Every structure is written in structure tokens, then in C-alpha cells.
Amino acid sequence: MVAFKLTRMDMTRLLYSLKGEGDLTPLQLLNVSVKNDKQHEYDKLKIPSFFEKLERRKQKSEHGLSTNEIVELGNLCELTSLKSTAIQNWIKRDIKDMIGHPELGKKYSIDQVVILLIVRDLKSVFDFEAIRTILSALFNTITDRTDDIISPLRFYEAYAHVLDFIYHHTHFPLKETNLREITEEQTDKLREKFSELAKHQWHLIKGIINSTVFSVFTSHLQSTAQEMMFNTLQHNG
């Protein structure tokens, strides 16, 4: 069976639903995403079991996630691979001050989940010292959502928009200079969505969006190189 993978735009909609926003439940959104995918035939969709549990909850409110559920969620997304040990290390050590304690009882809020997904997308290029600087620039006091320049989910949604355009409206292969031009052009088009930001704030956000898009592509290239090498060694082994 072909593994089902969400785009980052699909993931954005799912995250809003997990936050208690939107008309569809998380499980309904997953099923819609599969039906809209025209590239593959799916005999069965492997949905993490916690989505079934969430479906039985009738109240429309934010759903907190455990670390294992965060891993299951993240691995539904294309160009993403997460492991429980990595998430635990990030939370307890590498970006402990950036995440803080679980905000919804013993579970992490969707904003905290999104920060971890952003960290994963940055990690292919940047070390944790740089990532902490980036997160602080975007969100100021990480544990205080009221002083964010931009919310974690809005930032994730912004670079998801840029990636979505590149995947669906760009002919590959691309030269690096062309990819940079397209990325910056599409990011510029997001300006009106952030009209409340001052010019210097938008300049900061724009630069980080562009860098994050390139980091996602870098992760994809690294994964492809590793897969090619593994297949080569297996074939000749």
C-alpha cells in the first residue's frame, strides 16, 4: 500500500481543526484529503488511532497531543520524518525553554505542536542555537502567545502556501536562482495577509519564511540522496 502523505497545506487545515476551528473534524479532513488525491489508489488509509478517539469527543475544543501522537501526526506529512526519541530530546533538552511544559493538562497544545513541526523543517539546515534564535525572533516569549509577532500556526500556514505554489505551479528541474526568485515572489504575495505587521516586522517574517522553504527542500534532497545510496549499496551488496 502506498503510504498516505499530507501536504503542508493539508496539515495546516488539520492543525486548525485540532485547534477546534473550522467546520470539519480532524478525521473528516483526513478522509477529504485522501479523496482529493488523484495520483494514487488507496485500498486503506492508515489513520493513527488517536483520531478515532478524537472523533468520539463531541465538544468542539482544542485537542492536546502527547509526544507519541505528535510523532504520528507529523509523519502523516510529506517530506517529514519524526521519531519519539528526537521529540523527547528536543522537549527535554535542545529547545526546552522554547516549548515549556504541556499546556493542556499532560498534553501539548496545538501551538506547541506546530513549533515542533517548524523545528523539524528548520533542522535540516540550522543547528539548535540558530533555531532558538529564529523561534525567539518570531514568537518572542515562547510560552506567552500574546507577544507573538505571528502565531506559530499562521507562520506554518504562510510557508505552506509558498511550498504549495512551488509544487503545483513550477516546472522542475529548477536552478537555485530561479527557486529563490519564485520563493521570494510568492512570499511577497502573502503581505496583505499580514497587513497588521509593521514594515520591519514583515521584513523579518518574510526572510524567515524564505529560509524555511529552502530548508524543507534541503531536507527533501538529503532524504533522496540517502535513499539512492541505500538502494545502490543494497543492490551491490
PDB file of C-alpha atoms in Angstrom:
ATOM      1  CA  MET A   1       0.000   0.000   0.000  1.00  0.00           C
ATOM      2  CA  VAL A   2       1.226   3.486  -0.829  1.00  0.00           C
ATOM      3  CA  ALA A   3       1.686   5.484   2.355  1.00  0.00           C
ATOM      4  CA  PHE A   4      -0.664   8.437   2.533  1.00  0.00           C
ATOM      5  CA  LYS A   5       1.054  11.786   2.959  1.00  0.00           C
ATOM      6  CA  LEU A   6      -0.448  15.191   3.633  1.00  0.00           C
ATOM      7  CA  THR A   7       0.888  18.329   2.008  1.00  0.00           C
ATOM      8  CA  ARG A   8       1.733  21.136   4.407  1.00  0.00           C
ATOM      9  CA  MET A   9      -1.458  22.910   3.325  1.00  0.00           C
ATOM     10  CA  ASP A  10      -3.420  19.765   4.234  1.00  0.00           C
ATOM     11  CA  MET A  11      -1.556  19.725   7.530  1.00  0.00           C
ATOM     12  CA  THR A  12      -2.406  23.377   8.131  1.00  0.00           C
ATOM     13  CA  ARG A  13      -6.124  22.675   7.769  1.00  0.00           C
ATOM     14  CA  LEU A  14      -5.788  19.640  10.039  1.00  0.00           C
ATOM     15  CA  LEU A  15      -3.996  21.687  12.690  1.00  0.00           C
ATOM     16  CA  TYR A  16      -6.734  24.338  12.661  1.00  0.00           C
ATOM     17  CA  SER A  17      -9.298  21.565  13.105  1.00  0.00           C
ATOM     18  CA  LEU A  18      -7.318  20.107  16.013  1.00  0.00           C
ATOM     19  CA  LYS A  19      -7.370  23.603  17.485  1.00  0.00           C
ATOM     20  CA  GLY A  20     -11.162  23.493  17.412  1.00  0.00           C
ATOM     21  CA  GLU A  21     -11.574  25.750  14.370  1.00  0.00           C
ATOM     22  CA  GLY A  22     -13.281  25.020  11.036  1.00  0.00           C
ATOM     23  CA  ASP A  23     -16.357  23.030  10.044  1.00  0.00           C
ATOM     24  CA  LEU A  24     -14.817  19.562   9.670  1.00  0.00           C
ATOM     25  CA  THR A  25     -13.423  17.285  12.357  1.00  0.00           C
ATOM     26  CA  PRO A  26      -9.792  16.123  12.047  1.00  0.00           C
ATOM     27  CA  LEU A  27     -10.912  12.677  10.881  1.00  0.00           C
ATOM     28  CA  GLN A  28     -13.262  14.156   8.276  1.00  0.00           C
ATOM     29  CA  LEU A  29     -10.427  16.333   6.956  1.00  0.00           C
ATOM     30  CA  LEU A  30      -8.133  13.344   6.573  1.00  0.00           C
ATOM     31  CA  ASN A  31     -10.744  11.495   4.567  1.00  0.00           C
ATOM     32  CA  VAL A  32     -11.372  14.541   2.362  1.00  0.00           C
ATOM     33  CA  SER A  33      -7.641  14.835   1.689  1.00  0.00           C
ATOM     34  CA  VAL A  34      -7.486  11.221   0.529  1.00  0.00           C
ATOM     35  CA  LYS A  35     -10.496  11.601  -1.753  1.00  0.00           C
ATOM     36  CA  ASN A  36      -8.951  14.711  -3.323  1.00  0.00           C
ATOM     37  CA  ASP A  37      -5.701  12.902  -4.105  1.00  0.00           C
ATOM     38  CA  LYS A  38      -5.858  11.843  -7.749  1.00  0.00           C
ATOM     39  CA  GLN A  39      -2.390  10.307  -8.047  1.00  0.00           C
ATOM     40  CA  HIS A  40      -2.900   7.062  -6.160  1.00  0.00           C
ATOM     41  CA  GLU A  41      -5.474   4.427  -5.429  1.00  0.00           C
ATOM     42  CA  TYR A  42      -5.800   3.714  -1.722  1.00  0.00           C
ATOM     43  CA  ASP A  43      -7.271   0.444  -0.509  1.00  0.00           C
ATOM     44  CA  LYS A  44      -6.978   1.525   3.069  1.00  0.00           C
ATOM     45  CA  LEU A  45      -5.978   4.706   4.866  1.00  0.00           C
ATOM     46  CA  LYS A  46      -3.770   4.120   7.875  1.00  0.00           C
ATOM     47  CA  ILE A  47      -5.069   6.703  10.321  1.00  0.00           C
ATOM     48  CA  PRO A  48      -3.421   6.988  13.760  1.00  0.00           C
ATOM     49  CA  SER A  49      -5.792   5.588  16.361  1.00  0.00           C
ATOM     50  CA  PHE A  50      -5.988   8.821  18.357  1.00  0.00           C
ATOM     51  CA  PHE A  51      -8.019  10.419  15.528  1.00  0.00           C
ATOM     52  CA  GLU A  52     -10.759   7.871  16.136  1.00  0.00           C
ATOM     53  CA  LYS A  53     -10.758   8.794  19.829  1.00  0.00           C
ATOM     54  CA  LEU A  54     -10.985  12.488  18.993  1.00  0.00           C
ATOM     55  CA  GLU A  55     -13.937  11.786  16.700  1.00  0.00           C
ATOM     56  CA  ARG A  56     -15.903  10.395  19.638  1.00  0.00           C
ATOM     57  CA  ARG A  57     -15.473  13.643  21.539  1.00  0.00           C
ATOM     58  CA  LYS A  58     -18.493  15.761  20.736  1.00  0.00           C
ATOM     59  CA  GLN A  59     -17.354  19.103  22.131  1.00  0.00           C
ATOM     60  CA  LYS A  60     -15.595  21.426  19.710  1.00  0.00           C
ATOM     61  CA  SER A  61     -12.447  22.453  21.536  1.00  0.00           C
ATOM     62  CA  GLU A  62      -8.689  22.313  21.161  1.00  0.00           C
ATOM     63  CA  HIS A  63      -7.224  18.816  21.253  1.00  0.00           C
ATOM     64  CA  GLY A  64      -3.973  18.388  23.137  1.00  0.00           C
ATOM     65  CA  LEU A  65      -1.480  15.784  21.914  1.00  0.00           C
ATOM     66  CA  SER A  66       1.052  13.555  23.648  1.00  0.00           C
ATOM     67  CA  THR A  67       4.590  13.245  22.288  1.00  0.00           C
ATOM     68  CA  ASN A  68       3.746   9.932  20.589  1.00  0.00           C
ATOM     69  CA  GLU A  69       0.663  11.495  18.998  1.00  0.00           C
ATOM     70  CA  ILE A  70       2.777  14.422  17.784  1.00  0.00           C
ATOM     71  CA  VAL A  71       5.105  11.941  16.077  1.00  0.00           C
ATOM     72  CA  GLU A  72       2.165  10.109  14.455  1.00  0.00           C
ATOM     73  CA  LEU A  73       0.691  13.405  13.290  1.00  0.00           C
ATOM     74  CA  GLY A  74       3.974  14.768  11.925  1.00  0.00           C
ATOM     75  CA  ASN A  75       4.714  11.592   9.989  1.00  0.00           C
ATOM     76  CA  LEU A  76       1.464  11.983   8.058  1.00  0.00           C
ATOM     77  CA  CYS A  77       3.085  14.968   6.315  1.00  0.00           C
ATOM     78  CA  GLU A  78       5.221  14.673   3.194  1.00  0.00           C
ATOM     79  CA  LEU A  79       8.973  15.390   3.474  1.00  0.00           C
ATOM     80  CA  THR A  80       8.731  14.839   7.227  1.00  0.00           C
ATOM     81  CA  SER A  81      10.121  12.127   9.463  1.00  0.00           C
ATOM     82  CA  LEU A  82       9.859  12.251  13.228  1.00  0.00           C
ATOM     83  CA  LYS A  83      10.910   9.862  15.965  1.00  0.00           C
ATOM     84  CA  SER A  84       9.715   9.790  19.560  1.00  0.00           C
ATOM     85  CA  THR A  85      13.281   9.876  20.871  1.00  0.00           C
ATOM     86  CA  ALA A  86      14.037  13.024  18.871  1.00  0.00           C
ATOM     87  CA  ILE A  87      10.899  14.807  20.082  1.00  0.00           C
ATOM     88  CA  GLN A  88      11.693  13.841  23.671  1.00  0.00           C
ATOM     89  CA  ASN A  89      15.240  15.192  23.325  1.00  0.00           C
ATOM     90  CA  TRP A  90      14.006  18.460  21.835  1.00  0.00           C
ATOM     91  CA  ILE A  91      11.423  18.965  24.578  1.00  0.00           C
ATOM     92  CA  LYS A  92      13.649  17.971  27.498  1.00  0.00           C
ATOM     93  CA  ARG A  93      16.943  19.431  26.277  1.00  0.00           C
ATOM     94  CA  ASP A  94      17.503  21.107  22.911  1.00  0.00           C
ATOM     95  CA  ILE A  95      14.581  23.556  22.897  1.00  0.00           C
ATOM     96  CA  LYS A  96      13.242  23.023  26.410  1.00  0.00           C
ATOM     97  CA  ASP A  97      12.831  26.745  27.066  1.00  0.00           C
ATOM     98  CA  MET A  98      11.195  27.217  23.687  1.00  0.00           C
ATOM     99  CA  ILE A  99       8.445  24.644  24.308  1.00  0.00           C
ATOM    100  CA  GLY A 100       7.818  24.731  28.032  1.00  0.00           C
ATOM    101  CA  HIS A 101       5.561  22.347  29.922  1.00  0.00           C
ATOM    102  CA  PRO A 102       2.443  20.753  28.378  1.00  0.00           C
ATOM    103  CA  GLU A 103      -0.217  23.472  28.248  1.00  0.00           C
ATOM    104  CA  LEU A 104      -3.308  21.243  28.163  1.00  0.00           C
ATOM    105  CA  GLY A 105      -3.061  19.029  31.202  1.00  0.00           C
ATOM    106  CA  LYS A 106      -0.452  16.409  30.375  1.00  0.00           C
ATOM    107  CA  LYS A 107      -0.701  17.108  26.657  1.00  0.00           C
ATOM    108  CA  TYR A 108       0.819  19.724  24.383  1.00  0.00           C
ATOM    109  CA  SER A 109      -1.259  22.470  22.794  1.00  0.00           C
ATOM    110  CA  ILE A 110      -1.511  22.760  19.019  1.00  0.00           C
ATOM    111  CA  ASP A 111       0.702  25.864  19.111  1.00  0.00           C
ATOM    112  CA  GLN A 112       3.374  23.792  20.859  1.00  0.00           C
ATOM    113  CA  VAL A 113       2.875  21.016  18.297  1.00  0.00           C
ATOM    114  CA  VAL A 114       3.286  23.489  15.431  1.00  0.00           C
ATOM    115  CA  ILE A 115       6.530  24.816  16.934  1.00  0.00           C
ATOM    116  CA  LEU A 116       7.890  21.262  16.942  1.00  0.00           C
ATOM    117  CA  LEU A 117       6.877  20.822  13.285  1.00  0.00           C
ATOM    118  CA  ILE A 118       8.624  24.099  12.438  1.00  0.00           C
ATOM    119  CA  VAL A 119      11.737  22.909  14.283  1.00  0.00           C
ATOM    120  CA  ARG A 120      11.705  19.746  12.183  1.00  0.00           C
ATOM    121  CA  ASP A 121      11.518  21.794   8.997  1.00  0.00           C
ATOM    122  CA  LEU A 122      14.398  24.038  10.094  1.00  0.00           C
ATOM    123  CA  LYS A 123      16.605  21.285  11.455  1.00  0.00           C
ATOM    124  CA  SER A 124      17.941  20.076   8.101  1.00  0.00           C
ATOM    125  CA  VAL A 125      19.860  23.347   7.737  1.00  0.00           C
ATOM    126  CA  PHE A 126      20.118  25.041  11.137  1.00  0.00           C
ATOM    127  CA  ASP A 127      21.571  23.924  14.464  1.00  0.00           C
ATOM    128  CA  PHE A 128      19.591  24.324  17.669  1.00  0.00           C
ATOM    129  CA  GLU A 129      21.297  27.571  18.648  1.00  0.00           C
ATOM    130  CA  ALA A 130      20.158  29.124  15.352  1.00  0.00           C
ATOM    131  CA  ILE A 131      16.698  27.576  15.694  1.00  0.00           C
ATOM    132  CA  ARG A 132      16.269  29.079  19.157  1.00  0.00           C
ATOM    133  CA  THR A 133      17.204  32.480  17.736  1.00  0.00           C
ATOM    134  CA  ILE A 134      14.704  32.063  14.887  1.00  0.00           C
ATOM    135  CA  LEU A 135      11.886  30.994  17.199  1.00  0.00           C
ATOM    136  CA  SER A 136      12.570  33.855  19.584  1.00  0.00           C
ATOM    137  CA  ALA A 137      12.522  36.329  16.689  1.00  0.00           C
ATOM    138  CA  LEU A 138       9.126  35.016  15.564  1.00  0.00           C
ATOM    139  CA  PHE A 139       7.407  34.376  18.860  1.00  0.00           C
ATOM    140  CA  ASN A 140       9.298  36.467  21.450  1.00  0.00           C
ATOM    141  CA  THR A 141       8.487  34.781  24.771  1.00  0.00           C
ATOM    142  CA  ILE A 142       7.753  31.278  23.546  1.00  0.00           C
ATOM    143  CA  THR A 143       5.466  30.384  26.448  1.00  0.00           C
ATOM    144  CA  ASP A 144       3.441  33.594  26.029  1.00  0.00           C
ATOM    145  CA  ARG A 145       1.292  33.623  22.889  1.00  0.00           C
ATOM    146  CA  THR A 146       0.176  37.224  23.496  1.00  0.00           C
ATOM    147  CA  ASP A 147       3.528  38.729  22.476  1.00  0.00           C
ATOM    148  CA  ASP A 148       3.985  36.757  19.224  1.00  0.00           C
ATOM    149  CA  ILE A 149       4.793  38.769  16.123  1.00  0.00           C
ATOM    150  CA  ILE A 150       2.988  35.980  14.307  1.00  0.00           C
ATOM    151  CA  SER A 151       1.338  32.877  15.741  1.00  0.00           C
ATOM    152  CA  PRO A 152       3.069  29.531  15.150  1.00  0.00           C
ATOM    153  CA  LEU A 153       0.155  28.250  13.064  1.00  0.00           C
ATOM    154  CA  ARG A 154      -0.023  31.382  10.883  1.00  0.00           C
ATOM    155  CA  PHE A 155       3.704  31.131  10.236  1.00  0.00           C
ATOM    156  CA  TYR A 156       3.422  27.438   9.334  1.00  0.00           C
ATOM    157  CA  GLU A 157       0.489  28.253   7.058  1.00  0.00           C
ATOM    158  CA  ALA A 158       2.487  31.031   5.346  1.00  0.00           C
ATOM    159  CA  TYR A 159       5.378  28.858   4.223  1.00  0.00           C
ATOM    160  CA  ALA A 160       2.943  26.032   3.426  1.00  0.00           C
ATOM    161  CA  HIS A 161       1.326  28.401   0.891  1.00  0.00           C
ATOM    162  CA  VAL A 162       4.700  29.069  -0.754  1.00  0.00           C
ATOM    163  CA  LEU A 163       5.610  25.382  -0.905  1.00  0.00           C
ATOM    164  CA  ASP A 164       2.181  24.539  -2.302  1.00  0.00           C
ATOM    165  CA  PHE A 165       2.612  27.005  -5.172  1.00  0.00           C
ATOM    166  CA  ILE A 166       6.091  25.715  -5.996  1.00  0.00           C
ATOM    167  CA  TYR A 167       4.931  22.086  -6.055  1.00  0.00           C
ATOM    168  CA  HIS A 168       1.881  22.704  -8.208  1.00  0.00           C
ATOM    169  CA  HIS A 169       2.828  25.597 -10.489  1.00  0.00           C
ATOM    170  CA  THR A 170       6.537  25.164 -11.126  1.00  0.00           C
ATOM    171  CA  HIS A 171       8.303  23.011 -13.686  1.00  0.00           C
ATOM    172  CA  PHE A 172      11.270  21.057 -12.372  1.00  0.00           C
ATOM    173  CA  PRO A 173      14.240  20.893 -12.506  1.00  0.00           C
ATOM    174  CA  LEU A 174      14.926  24.413 -11.300  1.00  0.00           C
ATOM    175  CA  LYS A 175      18.117  26.348 -10.930  1.00  0.00           C
ATOM    176  CA  GLU A 176      18.741  27.565  -7.400  1.00  0.00           C
ATOM    177  CA  THR A 177      18.448  31.186  -8.562  1.00  0.00           C
ATOM    178  CA  ASN A 178      15.026  30.500 -10.132  1.00  0.00           C
ATOM    179  CA  LEU A 179      13.793  28.758  -6.997  1.00  0.00           C
ATOM    180  CA  ARG A 180      14.896  31.717  -4.898  1.00  0.00           C
ATOM    181  CA  GLU A 181      13.095  34.189  -7.172  1.00  0.00           C
ATOM    182  CA  ILE A 182       9.875  32.153  -7.113  1.00  0.00           C
ATOM    183  CA  THR A 183      10.036  31.698  -3.348  1.00  0.00           C
ATOM    184  CA  GLU A 184      10.551  35.408  -2.693  1.00  0.00           C
ATOM    185  CA  GLU A 185       7.853  36.377  -5.197  1.00  0.00           C
ATOM    186  CA  GLN A 186       5.280  34.073  -3.592  1.00  0.00           C
ATOM    187  CA  THR A 187       6.219  35.237  -0.111  1.00  0.00           C
ATOM    188  CA  ASP A 188       5.720  38.859  -1.194  1.00  0.00           C
ATOM    189  CA  LYS A 189       2.174  37.945  -2.219  1.00  0.00           C
ATOM    190  CA  LEU A 190       1.410  36.997   1.382  1.00  0.00           C
ATOM    191  CA  ARG A 191       1.999  40.555   2.591  1.00  0.00           C
ATOM    192  CA  GLU A 192      -1.688  41.501   2.554  1.00  0.00           C
ATOM    193  CA  LYS A 193      -2.469  38.589   4.877  1.00  0.00           C
ATOM    194  CA  PHE A 194      -0.226  40.251   7.457  1.00  0.00           C
ATOM    195  CA  SER A 195      -1.249  43.867   6.993  1.00  0.00           C
ATOM    196  CA  GLU A 196      -1.212  44.404  10.760  1.00  0.00           C
ATOM    197  CA  LEU A 197       2.560  43.969  10.838  1.00  0.00           C
ATOM    198  CA  ALA A 198       4.911  46.928  10.678  1.00  0.00           C
ATOM    199  CA  LYS A 199       7.280  47.066   7.721  1.00  0.00           C
ATOM    200  CA  HIS A 200      10.296  45.909   9.754  1.00  0.00           C
ATOM    201  CA  GLN A 201       8.272  43.043  11.251  1.00  0.00           C
ATOM    202  CA  TRP A 202       7.153  41.859   7.823  1.00  0.00           C
ATOM    203  CA  HIS A 203      10.746  42.073   6.531  1.00  0.00           C
ATOM    204  CA  LEU A 204      11.779  39.727   9.365  1.00  0.00           C
ATOM    205  CA  ILE A 205       8.911  37.294   8.786  1.00  0.00           C
ATOM    206  CA  LYS A 206       9.483  37.272   5.035  1.00  0.00           C
ATOM    207  CA  GLY A 207      13.164  36.368   5.377  1.00  0.00           C
ATOM    208  CA  ILE A 208      12.423  33.523   7.782  1.00  0.00           C
ATOM    209  CA  ILE A 209       9.657  32.151   5.518  1.00  0.00           C
ATOM    210  CA  ASN A 210      12.056  32.108   2.564  1.00  0.00           C
ATOM    211  CA  SER A 211      14.759  30.363   4.586  1.00  0.00           C
ATOM    212  CA  THR A 212      12.311  27.790   5.926  1.00  0.00           C
ATOM    213  CA  VAL A 213      11.100  26.932   2.416  1.00  0.00           C
ATOM    214  CA  PHE A 214      14.701  26.276   1.353  1.00  0.00           C
ATOM    215  CA  SER A 215      15.278  24.219   4.484  1.00  0.00           C
ATOM    216  CA  VAL A 216      12.326  21.969   3.557  1.00  0.00           C
ATOM    217  CA  PHE A 217      13.770  21.469   0.080  1.00  0.00           C
ATOM    218  CA  THR A 218      17.166  20.704   1.592  1.00  0.00           C
ATOM    219  CA  SER A 219      15.573  18.024   3.752  1.00  0.00           C
ATOM    220  CA  HIS A 220      13.960  16.525   0.660  1.00  0.00           C
ATOM    221  CA  LEU A 221      17.287  16.450  -1.221  1.00  0.00           C
ATOM    222  CA  GLN A 222      19.058  14.879   1.752  1.00  0.00           C
ATOM    223  CA  SER A 223      16.412  12.165   2.040  1.00  0.00           C
ATOM    224  CA  THR A 224      16.619  11.458  -1.684  1.00  0.00           C
ATOM    225  CA  ALA A 225      20.418  11.199  -1.539  1.00  0.00           C
ATOM    226  CA  GLN A 226      20.216   8.793   1.409  1.00  0.00           C
ATOM    227  CA  GLU A 227      17.588   6.661  -0.326  1.00  0.00           C
ATOM    228  CA  MET A 228      19.631   6.496  -3.533  1.00  0.00           C
ATOM    229  CA  MET A 229      22.753   5.486  -1.638  1.00  0.00           C
ATOM    230  CA  PHE A 230      20.894   2.851   0.377  1.00  0.00           C
ATOM    231  CA  ASN A 231      19.376   1.342  -2.785  1.00  0.00           C
ATOM    232  CA  THR A 232      22.765   1.340  -4.504  1.00  0.00           C
ATOM    233  CA  LEU A 233      24.501  -0.424  -1.618  1.00  0.00           C
ATOM    234  CA  GLN A 234      21.651  -2.907  -1.264  1.00  0.00           C
ATOM    235  CA  HIS A 235      21.783  -3.712  -4.963  1.00  0.00           C
ATOM    236  CA  ASN A 236      25.532  -4.268  -4.892  1.00  0.00           C
ATOM    237  CA  GLY A 237      25.670  -5.942  -1.521  1.00  0.00           C
TER     238      GLY A 237
END
